[in-house]
Coordinates of C-alpha atoms in Angstrom, one line a residue:
M10 CA 56.0 31.4 -19.1
S11 CA 58.9 29.6 -17.5
S12 CA 59.2 25.8 -17.8
I13 CA 58.7 25.4 -14.0
K14 CA 55.4 27.2 -14.1
L15 CA 54.3 25.3 -17.1
A16 CA 55.1 22.0 -15.4
V17 CA 53.2 23.0 -12.3
L18 CA 50.1 23.9 -14.4
L19 CA 50.3 20.6 -16.3
V20 CA 50.4 18.6 -13.0
L21 CA 47.5 20.6 -11.5
G22 CA 45.5 20.1 -14.6
L23 CA 46.2 16.4 -14.6
L24 CA 45.2 16.1 -10.9
L25 CA 42.0 18.0 -11.5
A26 CA 41.0 15.9 -14.4
T27 CA 41.8 12.7 -12.5
A28 CA 39.8 13.9 -9.5
Q29 CA 36.8 14.8 -11.7
Q30 CA 36.9 11.5 -13.5
S31 CA 37.2 9.6 -10.2
M32 CA 34.3 11.5 -8.7
Q33 CA 32.1 10.9 -11.7
L34 CA 33.0 7.2 -11.6
S35 CA 32.2 7.0 -7.9
L36 CA 28.8 8.7 -8.3
R37 CA 27.9 6.6 -11.3
N38 CA 28.9 3.2 -9.8
P39 CA 30.8 2.7 -6.6
T40 CA 32.0 -0.7 -7.8
A41 CA 33.2 0.5 -11.2
E42 CA 36.9 0.0 -10.3
I43 CA 36.1 -3.4 -9.0
E44 CA 34.2 -4.5 -12.1
T45 CA 36.1 -3.0 -15.0
S46 CA 39.4 -4.6 -14.4
N47 CA 39.8 -7.8 -16.4
C48 CA 36.3 -7.4 -17.7
K49 CA 34.6 -8.1 -14.4
I50 CA 31.9 -5.6 -15.5
A51 CA 30.4 -8.6 -17.3
I52 CA 29.4 -10.2 -14.0
L53 CA 25.9 -9.6 -12.5
R54 CA 26.2 -10.4 -8.8
L55 CA 23.5 -11.6 -6.6
G56 CA 22.5 -9.3 -3.7
L57 CA 22.5 -11.1 -0.3
V58 CA 20.6 -9.3 2.5
F59 CA 20.3 -10.1 6.2
T60 CA 19.6 -8.0 9.3
S61 CA 21.7 -9.1 12.4
D62 CA 25.1 -9.9 13.7
N63 CA 23.9 -13.5 14.2
N64 CA 23.2 -13.8 10.5
E65 CA 26.6 -12.4 9.5
K66 CA 28.3 -14.7 12.1
A67 CA 26.6 -17.7 10.5
L68 CA 27.8 -16.7 7.1
L69 CA 31.4 -16.1 8.1
D70 CA 31.5 -19.2 10.3
S71 CA 30.5 -21.4 7.4
G72 CA 33.8 -20.7 5.7
L73 CA 32.0 -20.4 2.4
Y74 CA 32.3 -16.7 1.9
E75 CA 35.5 -15.3 0.3
P76 CA 36.0 -11.5 0.1
D77 CA 37.3 -9.9 -3.1
S78 CA 41.0 -9.7 -2.8
E79 CA 41.3 -6.2 -4.3
N80 CA 38.1 -4.5 -3.2
P81 CA 36.4 -6.4 -0.3
S82 CA 33.9 -3.7 0.6
V83 CA 32.3 -0.4 -0.3
D84 CA 30.8 2.1 2.3
I85 CA 27.6 3.9 1.1
A86 CA 25.2 6.0 3.3
G87 CA 26.5 4.4 6.5
R88 CA 26.2 0.9 5.3
R89 CA 29.0 -1.5 4.3
F90 CA 28.5 -3.6 1.2
H91 CA 30.8 -6.6 1.0
I92 CA 31.9 -7.9 -2.4
G93 CA 33.1 -11.5 -2.8
T94 CA 32.0 -15.0 -3.6
L95 CA 29.8 -17.5 -1.7
N96 CA 31.0 -21.0 -2.5
N97 CA 32.3 -19.6 -5.8
S98 CA 29.0 -17.6 -6.6
H99 CA 29.5 -13.9 -7.0
I100 CA 27.6 -11.9 -4.5
I101 CA 27.4 -8.5 -2.7
Y102 CA 26.1 -8.7 0.8
V103 CA 24.9 -6.1 3.3
K104 CA 23.8 -6.3 6.9
A105 CA 20.8 -4.1 6.8
G106 CA 20.0 -3.7 10.5
R107 CA 16.7 -4.5 12.1
H108 CA 13.2 -3.2 11.2
S109 CA 11.5 -2.5 7.9
V110 CA 12.8 1.1 7.3
N111 CA 16.5 0.0 7.6
V112 CA 15.9 -3.1 5.4
A113 CA 14.1 -1.2 2.7
A114 CA 16.8 1.5 2.6
A115 CA 19.6 -1.1 2.4
V116 CA 17.9 -3.0 -0.4
Q117 CA 17.2 0.2 -2.4
I118 CA 20.8 1.3 -2.2
L119 CA 22.0 -2.1 -3.2
L120 CA 19.7 -2.2 -6.3
L121 CA 20.5 1.4 -7.3
R122 CA 24.2 1.4 -6.9
F123 CA 25.3 -2.1 -7.9
R124 CA 24.7 -4.4 -10.8
T125 CA 22.6 -7.2 -9.3
S126 CA 20.4 -9.8 -10.9
G127 CA 18.2 -10.1 -7.8
I128 CA 17.9 -10.1 -4.0
V129 CA 18.3 -13.2 -1.7
F130 CA 17.2 -12.6 1.9
F131 CA 17.8 -14.8 4.8
G132 CA 17.1 -14.3 8.5
S133 CA 15.3 -15.4 11.6
S134 CA 11.6 -15.7 12.3
G135 CA 9.1 -16.9 14.8
S136 CA 6.7 -19.7 14.1
L137 CA 3.0 -19.0 14.3
D138 CA 2.1 -22.7 13.7
E139 CA 4.0 -25.1 15.9
K140 CA 2.4 -28.0 14.0
M141 CA 4.1 -26.9 10.8
L142 CA 7.3 -25.1 11.9
V143 CA 9.5 -25.6 15.0
P144 CA 12.9 -24.0 15.9
G145 CA 15.6 -25.1 13.6
D146 CA 13.3 -25.4 10.5
V147 CA 13.6 -23.1 7.5
A148 CA 10.5 -21.6 5.9
V149 CA 10.5 -20.5 2.2
P150 CA 7.3 -18.5 2.0
K151 CA 5.4 -18.1 -1.2
A152 CA 4.2 -14.6 -0.2
V153 CA 4.7 -12.1 2.6
A154 CA 2.7 -9.2 3.9
F155 CA 2.9 -6.2 6.3
T156 CA 0.6 -7.4 9.0
G157 CA 1.7 -4.7 11.4
V158 CA 0.0 -2.0 9.3
W159 CA -3.4 -1.3 10.8
E160 CA -6.1 1.3 10.2
W161 CA -7.9 2.4 13.3
K162 CA -11.7 2.2 13.0
K163 CA -14.2 4.4 14.9
F164 CA -14.1 4.0 18.7
R165 CA -16.1 0.9 19.8
S166 CA -17.0 0.1 16.2
E167 CA -18.4 -3.3 15.6
K168 CA -16.6 -3.4 12.2
G169 CA -13.0 -4.4 11.6
R170 CA -10.8 -7.4 11.8
L171 CA -9.1 -7.2 15.2
V172 CA -11.1 -6.6 18.4
F173 CA -8.7 -6.1 21.3
G174 CA -11.2 -7.3 23.8
D175 CA -10.9 -10.8 22.3
F176 CA -7.4 -11.0 23.6
N177 CA -7.9 -9.9 27.2
Y178 CA -6.3 -12.1 29.8
P179 CA -7.4 -14.3 31.5
E180 CA -10.8 -13.8 29.9
N181 CA -12.1 -12.1 26.8
G182 CA -14.2 -9.0 27.4
E183 CA -14.4 -5.2 26.9
N184 CA -11.3 -3.3 26.0
L185 CA -11.2 0.5 25.5
L186 CA -8.6 0.1 22.7
G187 CA -11.5 -0.6 20.4
T188 CA -11.2 -2.2 17.0
V189 CA -8.8 -2.0 14.1
E190 CA -8.7 -3.3 10.5
Y191 CA -5.7 -4.3 8.5
E192 CA -4.5 -1.8 5.9
K193 CA -3.2 -2.5 2.4
I194 CA 0.0 -0.9 1.2
N195 CA 0.8 1.0 -2.0
M196 CA 3.1 -0.7 -4.4
F197 CA 4.9 1.3 -7.1
S198 CA 6.9 0.0 -10.1
P199 CA 8.4 1.7 -13.2
S200 CA 6.1 0.0 -15.7
E201 CA 2.8 -0.1 -13.8
A202 CA 0.5 2.4 -12.2
P203 CA 0.5 2.4 -8.3
K204 CA -1.8 -0.2 -6.8
E205 CA -2.9 -1.4 -3.4
V206 CA -1.9 -4.9 -2.4
F207 CA -1.8 -7.0 0.8
W208 CA 0.2 -10.1 -0.2
L209 CA 3.6 -9.6 -1.9
P210 CA 4.4 -12.7 -4.0
I211 CA 7.9 -14.2 -4.1
T212 CA 9.3 -14.3 -7.7
T213 CA 7.7 -17.5 -9.1
S214 CA 10.8 -18.6 -11.1
W215 CA 13.1 -18.2 -8.0
Y216 CA 10.6 -19.9 -5.7
D217 CA 10.3 -22.9 -8.1
A218 CA 14.1 -23.0 -8.3
A219 CA 14.4 -23.0 -4.5
T220 CA 11.9 -25.8 -4.3
E221 CA 14.1 -27.9 -6.6
A222 CA 17.5 -26.9 -5.1
L223 CA 16.6 -27.5 -1.5
K224 CA 14.7 -30.7 -1.7
D225 CA 17.7 -32.7 -0.4
L226 CA 19.3 -30.1 1.8
K227 CA 20.5 -31.3 5.1
L228 CA 20.2 -28.7 7.9
R229 CA 22.2 -28.6 11.1
Q230 CA 20.5 -30.2 14.1
C231 CA 23.1 -29.7 16.8
Y232 CA 24.7 -26.6 18.3
S233 CA 26.9 -25.9 21.3
G234 CA 26.9 -29.5 22.3
K235 CA 23.1 -29.7 22.2
C236 CA 20.8 -31.2 19.6
L237 CA 17.2 -30.4 18.6
P238 CA 14.7 -33.1 19.5
G239 CA 13.8 -33.6 15.8
K240 CA 15.5 -33.3 12.5
P241 CA 15.1 -29.8 11.1
K242 CA 13.4 -29.4 7.7
V243 CA 12.7 -27.0 4.9
V244 CA 9.0 -26.0 4.6
F245 CA 7.4 -24.6 1.4
E246 CA 4.0 -23.3 0.5
S247 CA 3.7 -21.0 3.5
K248 CA 3.0 -17.3 4.0
G249 CA 4.9 -14.9 6.2
S250 CA 4.0 -11.8 8.2
T251 CA 6.2 -8.8 8.8
S252 CA 5.9 -6.0 11.3
D253 CA 8.2 -3.7 13.3
F254 CA 7.5 -5.6 16.5
Y255 CA 8.2 -9.1 17.7
V256 CA 5.2 -11.3 18.0
R257 CA 5.5 -12.8 21.5
N258 CA 1.8 -12.9 22.3
K259 CA 0.4 -16.3 21.5
A260 CA -3.2 -15.1 21.0
Y261 CA -2.0 -12.5 18.4
G262 CA 0.1 -15.2 16.7
D263 CA -3.0 -17.4 16.6
F264 CA -5.0 -14.5 15.1
L265 CA -2.5 -14.1 12.3
N266 CA -2.4 -17.8 11.6
K267 CA -6.2 -18.2 11.6
N268 CA -7.2 -15.1 9.6
F269 CA -4.3 -14.8 7.2
A270 CA -2.8 -18.3 7.2
A271 CA 0.6 -16.7 8.2
K272 CA 3.0 -19.3 9.5
T273 CA 5.9 -17.1 10.4
A274 CA 6.5 -13.6 11.7
D275 CA 9.6 -11.4 11.3
T276 CA 10.6 -7.7 10.9
A277 CA 12.2 -7.7 7.4
S278 CA 10.8 -10.0 4.7
A279 CA 8.0 -7.8 3.4
S280 CA 10.4 -4.8 3.2
V281 CA 12.7 -6.9 0.9
A282 CA 9.6 -8.0 -1.1
L283 CA 8.1 -4.5 -1.5
T284 CA 11.5 -2.9 -2.5
S285 CA 12.4 -5.7 -4.9
L286 CA 9.0 -5.7 -6.6
S287 CA 9.0 -1.9 -6.9
N288 CA 12.3 -2.1 -8.7
E289 CA 11.1 -5.1 -10.8
K290 CA 13.9 -7.3 -9.4
L291 CA 13.8 -11.0 -8.7
F292 CA 13.9 -12.0 -5.0
V293 CA 13.4 -14.9 -2.6
V294 CA 13.2 -15.2 1.2
F295 CA 14.6 -17.9 3.6
Q296 CA 13.5 -17.7 7.2
G297 CA 15.1 -19.7 9.9
V298 CA 12.7 -20.4 12.8
S299 CA 14.2 -19.3 16.1
N300 CA 11.2 -19.5 18.4
V301 CA 7.5 -20.1 18.6
A302 CA 5.2 -17.2 19.3
G303 CA 4.1 -17.2 23.0
V304 CA 6.8 -19.7 24.1
T305 CA 9.7 -18.3 26.1
S306 CA 13.2 -19.6 25.6
S307 CA 16.5 -18.4 27.0
D308 CA 18.6 -20.6 24.7
S309 CA 20.5 -18.2 22.4
G310 CA 22.0 -21.2 20.6
V311 CA 18.7 -21.9 18.9
S312 CA 18.7 -18.4 17.4
Y313 CA 22.1 -18.9 16.0
L314 CA 21.1 -22.3 14.6
A315 CA 18.1 -20.8 12.9
S316 CA 20.4 -18.2 11.2
Y317 CA 22.9 -20.9 10.2
N318 CA 20.2 -23.1 8.7
A319 CA 18.7 -20.2 6.8
M320 CA 22.1 -19.3 5.5
L321 CA 22.6 -22.9 4.3
A322 CA 19.4 -22.7 2.4
A323 CA 20.3 -19.3 0.9
T324 CA 23.7 -20.6 -0.1
K325 CA 22.3 -23.8 -1.8
F326 CA 19.9 -21.7 -3.7
I327 CA 22.5 -19.1 -4.8
N328 CA 24.8 -21.9 -6.0
S329 CA 22.0 -23.3 -8.1
I330 CA 21.4 -20.1 -10.0
P331 CA 23.6 -19.5 -13.1
T332 CA 25.7 -16.3 -12.8
P333 CA 24.2 -13.9 -15.4
R334 CA 26.8 -12.1 -17.6
L335 CA 26.7 -9.0 -19.8
A336 CA 28.8 -8.3 -22.9
C337 CA 32.1 -6.7 -21.9
E338 CA 32.4 -3.0 -22.6

């Protein structure tokens, strides 16, 4: 065999081996190249999840996020995962998109493909109790539930939890939609048998840590040259409801508040909770209140302010959590 042919074969063999190693590395862990240099593999990053452009704008406008200088992002399954630091805390963040299925998929990918110590979610929500929560406030719920999952009962049944006729306008009365009853969801985890649950509890240790970290947090009161009538606050000990529709009907919001003591409504928190619990991961939720159910507002600045205040709460919490480390390999 000539020396030229031998050299070509050696080069081809080297290229194939490199390609195979790179493919295996990519399949095993898409951030392996990021983490192995300089022993970065020892860092367990926090996963930060939100749903909208407004949420991401609030994060980037704060000036607190710094992308990784070598590998700022990784694209997986149509989603971009950003690697960097948030006020010097190591995080990976993803904009999941709206509605529960997108949020659950993004959180599951994040947990499977990256080394994370837990999930922090922040986003916007509607208030179901104006006496407790008003626009600009931040709710830190102790539990969340899928309140948009209903089981239809027999037509005109007297049983059930929600009678549509009770919400006729302008007067209550008959309604051919009939009656429905809320349905529990199945929760799966690696170490336990599947079980039906309604309320999904926030991780106790992280909830307690948030209570301590946020007790002196100052939220933003003004936006676009306007100021809220009152000083926004962080509210604990609440419960949150999640569904794939926005709660704009005041009577339905009152129903959720009265029957389930739900104080906020959004389209994402319960998806974060269920996916995190199923993977036995720590998680916490911060909801910025952007509106009150049944109250119409055309002021988009309030929605941004809600996102910004929720981001401030999430950042303060993340900075209060020590960065877990593993032994270098």
